[in-house]
XYZ file of C-alpha atoms in Angstrom:
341
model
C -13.443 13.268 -3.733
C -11.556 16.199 -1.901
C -12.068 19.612 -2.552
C -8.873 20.873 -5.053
C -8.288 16.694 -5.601
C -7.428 17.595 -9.342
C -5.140 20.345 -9.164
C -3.060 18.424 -6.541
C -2.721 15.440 -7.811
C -1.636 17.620 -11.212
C 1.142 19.281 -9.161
C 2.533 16.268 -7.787
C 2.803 14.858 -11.628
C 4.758 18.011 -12.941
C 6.859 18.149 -9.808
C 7.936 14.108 -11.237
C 8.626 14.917 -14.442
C 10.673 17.862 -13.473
C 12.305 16.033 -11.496
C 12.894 13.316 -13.592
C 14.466 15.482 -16.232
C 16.445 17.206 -13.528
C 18.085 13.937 -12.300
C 18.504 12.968 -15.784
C 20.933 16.455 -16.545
C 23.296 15.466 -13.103
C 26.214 13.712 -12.818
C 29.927 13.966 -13.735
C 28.982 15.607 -17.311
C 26.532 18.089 -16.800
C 23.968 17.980 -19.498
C 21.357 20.936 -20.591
C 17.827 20.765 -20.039
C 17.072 21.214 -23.861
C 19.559 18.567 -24.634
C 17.894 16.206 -21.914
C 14.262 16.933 -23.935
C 15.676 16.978 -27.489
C 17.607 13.609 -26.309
C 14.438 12.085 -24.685
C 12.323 13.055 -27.558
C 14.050 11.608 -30.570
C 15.485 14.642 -31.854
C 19.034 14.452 -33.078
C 21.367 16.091 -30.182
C 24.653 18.325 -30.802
C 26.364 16.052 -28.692
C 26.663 12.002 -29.160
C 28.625 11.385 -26.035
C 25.592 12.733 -24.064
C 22.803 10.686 -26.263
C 24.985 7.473 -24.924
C 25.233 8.771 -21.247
C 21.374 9.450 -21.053
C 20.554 6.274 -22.367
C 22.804 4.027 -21.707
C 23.272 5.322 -17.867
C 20.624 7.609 -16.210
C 17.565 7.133 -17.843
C 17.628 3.383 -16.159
C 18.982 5.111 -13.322
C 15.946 7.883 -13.506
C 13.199 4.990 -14.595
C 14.726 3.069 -11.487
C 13.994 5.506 -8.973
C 10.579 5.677 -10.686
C 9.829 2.078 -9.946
C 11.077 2.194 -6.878
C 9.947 4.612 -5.007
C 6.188 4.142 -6.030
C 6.828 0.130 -5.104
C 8.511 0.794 -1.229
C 5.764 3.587 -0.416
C 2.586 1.893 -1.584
C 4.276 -1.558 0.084
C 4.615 0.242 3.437
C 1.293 2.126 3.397
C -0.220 -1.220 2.626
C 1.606 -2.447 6.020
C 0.458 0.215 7.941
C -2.831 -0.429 7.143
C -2.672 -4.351 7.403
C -1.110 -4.332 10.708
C -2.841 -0.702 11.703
C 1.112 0.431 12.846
C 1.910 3.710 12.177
C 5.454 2.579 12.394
C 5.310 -0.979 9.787
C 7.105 -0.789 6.774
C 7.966 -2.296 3.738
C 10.436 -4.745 5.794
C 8.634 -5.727 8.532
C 7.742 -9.047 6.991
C 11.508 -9.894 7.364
C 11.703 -9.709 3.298
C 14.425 -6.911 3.420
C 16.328 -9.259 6.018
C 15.911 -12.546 3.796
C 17.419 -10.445 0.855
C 20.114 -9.698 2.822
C 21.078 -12.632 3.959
C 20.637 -14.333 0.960
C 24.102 -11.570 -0.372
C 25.392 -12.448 2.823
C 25.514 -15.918 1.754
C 26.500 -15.157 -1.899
C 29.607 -12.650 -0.900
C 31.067 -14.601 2.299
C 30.160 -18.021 3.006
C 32.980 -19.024 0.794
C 34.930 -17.595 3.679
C 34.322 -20.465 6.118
C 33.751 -23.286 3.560
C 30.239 -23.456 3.400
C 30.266 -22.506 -0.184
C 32.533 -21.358 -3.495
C 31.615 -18.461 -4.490
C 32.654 -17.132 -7.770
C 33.579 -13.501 -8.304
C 31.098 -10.799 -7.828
C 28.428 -10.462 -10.491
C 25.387 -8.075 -10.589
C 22.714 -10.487 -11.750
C 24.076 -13.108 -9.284
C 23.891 -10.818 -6.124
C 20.754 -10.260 -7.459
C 19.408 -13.633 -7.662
C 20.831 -14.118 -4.369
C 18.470 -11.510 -2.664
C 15.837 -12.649 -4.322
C 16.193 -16.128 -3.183
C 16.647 -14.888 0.253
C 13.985 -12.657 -0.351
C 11.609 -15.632 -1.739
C 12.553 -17.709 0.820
C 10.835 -15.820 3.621
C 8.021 -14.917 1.499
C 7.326 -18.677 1.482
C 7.687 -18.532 4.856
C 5.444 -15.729 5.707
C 2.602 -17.440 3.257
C 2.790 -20.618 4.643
C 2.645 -18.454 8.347
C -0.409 -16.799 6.794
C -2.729 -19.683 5.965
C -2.524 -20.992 9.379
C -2.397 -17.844 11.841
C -5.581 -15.631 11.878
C -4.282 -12.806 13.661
C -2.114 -10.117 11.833
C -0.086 -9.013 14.864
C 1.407 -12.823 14.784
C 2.504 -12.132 11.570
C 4.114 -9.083 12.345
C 6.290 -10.733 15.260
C 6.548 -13.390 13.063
C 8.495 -10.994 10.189
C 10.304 -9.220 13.292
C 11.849 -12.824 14.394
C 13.105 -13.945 10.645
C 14.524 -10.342 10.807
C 16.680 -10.790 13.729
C 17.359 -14.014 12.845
C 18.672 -13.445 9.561
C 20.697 -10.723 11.207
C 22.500 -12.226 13.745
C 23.713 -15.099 10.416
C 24.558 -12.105 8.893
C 27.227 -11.388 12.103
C 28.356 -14.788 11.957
C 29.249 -14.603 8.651
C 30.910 -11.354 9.041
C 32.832 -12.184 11.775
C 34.535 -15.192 10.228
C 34.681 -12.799 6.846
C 37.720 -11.206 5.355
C 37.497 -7.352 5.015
C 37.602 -7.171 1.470
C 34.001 -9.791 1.374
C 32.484 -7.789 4.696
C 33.302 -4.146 2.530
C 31.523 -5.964 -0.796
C 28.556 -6.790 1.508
C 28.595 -3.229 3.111
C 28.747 -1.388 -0.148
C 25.564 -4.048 -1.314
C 23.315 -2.474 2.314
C 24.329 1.439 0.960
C 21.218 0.893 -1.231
C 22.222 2.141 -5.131
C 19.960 2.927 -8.503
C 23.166 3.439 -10.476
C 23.720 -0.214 -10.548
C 20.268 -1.885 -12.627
C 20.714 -1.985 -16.132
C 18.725 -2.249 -18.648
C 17.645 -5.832 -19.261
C 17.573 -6.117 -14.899
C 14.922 -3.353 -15.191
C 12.723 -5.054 -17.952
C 12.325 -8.031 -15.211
C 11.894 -4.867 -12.082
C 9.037 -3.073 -14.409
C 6.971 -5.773 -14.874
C 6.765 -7.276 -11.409
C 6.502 -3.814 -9.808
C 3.493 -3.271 -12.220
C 1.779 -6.341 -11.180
C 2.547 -5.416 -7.554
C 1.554 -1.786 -7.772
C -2.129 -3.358 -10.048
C -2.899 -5.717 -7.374
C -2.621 -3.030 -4.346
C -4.908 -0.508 -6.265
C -7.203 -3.537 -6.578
C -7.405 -3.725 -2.756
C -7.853 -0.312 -1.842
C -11.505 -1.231 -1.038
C -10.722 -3.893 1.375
C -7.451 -1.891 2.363
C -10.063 0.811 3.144
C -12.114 -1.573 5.599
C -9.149 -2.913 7.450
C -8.550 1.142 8.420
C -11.077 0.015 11.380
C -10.237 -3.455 12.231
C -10.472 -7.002 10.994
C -13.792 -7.419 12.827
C -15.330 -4.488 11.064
C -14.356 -6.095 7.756
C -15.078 -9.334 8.337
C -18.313 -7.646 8.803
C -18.820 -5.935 5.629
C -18.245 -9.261 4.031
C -14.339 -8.886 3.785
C -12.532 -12.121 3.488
C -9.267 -12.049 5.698
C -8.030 -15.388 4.700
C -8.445 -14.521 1.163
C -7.443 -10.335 1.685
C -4.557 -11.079 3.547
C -2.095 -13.481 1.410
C -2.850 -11.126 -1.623
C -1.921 -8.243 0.647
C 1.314 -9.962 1.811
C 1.810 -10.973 -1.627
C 2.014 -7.633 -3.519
C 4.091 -6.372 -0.544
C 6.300 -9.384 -1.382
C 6.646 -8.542 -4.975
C 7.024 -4.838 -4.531
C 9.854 -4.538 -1.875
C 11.323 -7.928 -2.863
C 12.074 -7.233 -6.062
C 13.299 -3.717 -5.390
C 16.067 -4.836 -2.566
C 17.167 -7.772 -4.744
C 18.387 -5.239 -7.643
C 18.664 -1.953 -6.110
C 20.017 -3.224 -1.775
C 17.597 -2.400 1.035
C 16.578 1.414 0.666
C 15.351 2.493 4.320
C 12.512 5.302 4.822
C 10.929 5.820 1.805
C 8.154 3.017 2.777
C 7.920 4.402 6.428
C 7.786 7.705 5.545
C 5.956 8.358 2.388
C 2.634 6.829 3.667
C 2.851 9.532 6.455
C 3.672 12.600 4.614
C 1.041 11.928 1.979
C -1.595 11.476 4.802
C -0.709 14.523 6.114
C -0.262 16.779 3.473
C -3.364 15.810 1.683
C -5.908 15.239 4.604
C -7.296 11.813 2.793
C -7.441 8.053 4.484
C -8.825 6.460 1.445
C -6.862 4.140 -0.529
C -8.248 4.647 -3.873
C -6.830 7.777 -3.746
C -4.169 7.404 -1.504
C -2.414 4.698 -3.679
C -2.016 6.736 -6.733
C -0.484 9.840 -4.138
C 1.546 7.484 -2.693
C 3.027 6.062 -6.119
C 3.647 9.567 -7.372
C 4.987 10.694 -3.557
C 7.422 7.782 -3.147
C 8.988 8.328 -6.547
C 9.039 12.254 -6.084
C 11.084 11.413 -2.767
C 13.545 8.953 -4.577
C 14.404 10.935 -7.244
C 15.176 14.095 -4.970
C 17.481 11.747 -2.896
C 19.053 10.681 -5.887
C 19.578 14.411 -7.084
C 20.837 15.563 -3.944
C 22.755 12.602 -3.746
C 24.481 13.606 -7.071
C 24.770 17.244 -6.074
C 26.622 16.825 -2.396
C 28.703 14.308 -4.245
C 30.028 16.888 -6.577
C 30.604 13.972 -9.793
C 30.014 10.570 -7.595
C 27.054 9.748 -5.487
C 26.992 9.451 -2.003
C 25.239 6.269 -0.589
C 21.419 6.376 -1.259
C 19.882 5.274 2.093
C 21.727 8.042 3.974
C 20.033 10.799 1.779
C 17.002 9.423 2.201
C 16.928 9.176 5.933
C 19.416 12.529 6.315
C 16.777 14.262 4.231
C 13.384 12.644 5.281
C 13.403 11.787 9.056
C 13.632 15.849 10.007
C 10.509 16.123 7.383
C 8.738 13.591 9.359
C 9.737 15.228 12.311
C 8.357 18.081 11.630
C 5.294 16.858 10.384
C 4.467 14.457 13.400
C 5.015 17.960 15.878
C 3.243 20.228 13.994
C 0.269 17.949 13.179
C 0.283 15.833 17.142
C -2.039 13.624 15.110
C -0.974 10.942 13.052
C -2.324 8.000 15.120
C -5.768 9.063 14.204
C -4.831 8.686 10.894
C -5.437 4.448 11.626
């Protein structure tokens, strides 16, 4: 274990729950700290209007960006490491794309006939996406038991992508403005919009996801220097791989079906936790990763909420306005990161 391990990893949990409290006193009614921890805590508040805004409105919103930024960041770390691409994500099995199109379906197909589609309901685009979203998960298992090389899969996910995107022009072209804005507004990305019984089925499924990665880490660990090498320390890839594929699966797919497709975090986290804390293995860079994804996601959503001044500009352009010079910076200042794999 690194030198200092302790005191790190204890920084990066106060830095969360700071955090977390901070993003739970923002919005349009600005609440006190004390009244955040007296609210939180049980404790009878001085205010009942803010008791019902915490709870009924940003503490999903805070638990939310809890869930999932620890689920996109240990997803794409686990698809750097699978495909040993510095530049795989969370979406690079085509899940984000299958999600997509399965809303794309949902909000405009009704515009050329295919289908009826009723008004627009939360749980419904959400079932959609994760139809979509199951769909090529099926796909990519089905892919997995009969290809033995990775990088397959990997063009594999890159060809449902583009497929799914140029549907996703079809449909939008033959759309009316009101279905292609609905659709738009859907690919912002958004925490604000999972309630509370959508998160007890997110929690669940993003702790089996996040349980079966950290039970991987040792074959995750191997794959760092090839299939080969692991196949020679007694590493099944037929059996390693699906359950690899299959926590990713769970972990982005059930994040984009509630919360829309939120871009960086599960490029970017992997990277800056490499970097900043000099380690490559995965039974400690899967909790760091957990704790540095939802770190990231809850500062987007805070700065989000500040530049907004009351309202909350779109999530996935905080997170790449505020990340990508990060990374940047990182990448120049360290010339380095391929040896990371």
């Amino acid at each position: 274990m690194p030198k200092g391990w302790g005191w790190r990893l204890l920084l990066l949990v106060l830095a969360l729950a700071l955090l977390f409290v901070v993003d739970l006193s923002l919005g349009a009614v600005a609440i006190p700290y004390k009244s955040i921890v007296k609210i939180l805590t049980g404790t009878p508040s001085e205010n009942r209007v803010w008791e019902q805004i915490v709870w009924e409105f940003r503490l999903p919103k805070a638990l939310t960006a809890l869930a999932a930024g620890s689920a996109l960041a240990v997803s794409g770390l686990q698809m750097q490491t699978l495909f040993r691409n510095p530049l795989a994500g969370p979406f690079v099995l085509g899940i984000s794309s299958g999600a997509s199109l399965g809303v794309a379906f949902l909000l405009m197909a009704g515009s050329i006939g295919w289908l009826m589609v009723p008004e627009w309901i939360p749980w419904l685009t959400a079932g959609a996406a994760a139809l979509g979203a199951a769909g090529v998960l099926v796909l990519i298992f089905l892919a997995a038991l009969r290809l033995q090389d990775s990088m397959a899969l990997l063009i594999l996910g890159l060809m449902v992508g583009s497929l799914a995107g140029a549907v996703v022009s079809v449909l939008q072209f033959y759309s009316g403005a009101e279905k292609v804005q609905a659709y738009l507004i859907w690919t912002f990305g958004s925490l604000g919009g999972v309630t509370w019984p959508e998160l007890q089925v997110v929690i669940p499924v993003v702790v089996v996801g996040l349980v079966l990665a950290q039970a991987l880490a040792k074959p995750l660990n191997a794959l760092l220097l090839g299939e080969r090498y692991a196949h020679s320390v007694g590493v099944s890839m037929s059996r390693v791989r699906p359950l690899i594929l299959l926590s990713t699966s769970l972990l982005a797919g059930s994040i984009t079906a509630f919360c829309g497709p939120i871009a960086f975090v599960g490029l970017a986290v992997p990277h800056l936790c490499r970097l900043l804390f000099h380690i490559s293995d995965h039974r400690l860079l899967l909790p760091v990763v957990m704790l540095g994804g939802a770190i990231l996601l809850l500062l987007c959503d805070i700065l989000a909420n500040i530049l907004a001044a009351g309202g909350a500009l779109p999530l996935n352009a905080i997170t790449t306005l505020f990340g990508a010079p990060v990374v940047l910076w990182l990448i120049l200042r360290q010339r380095a990161i391929g040896k990371m794999f």
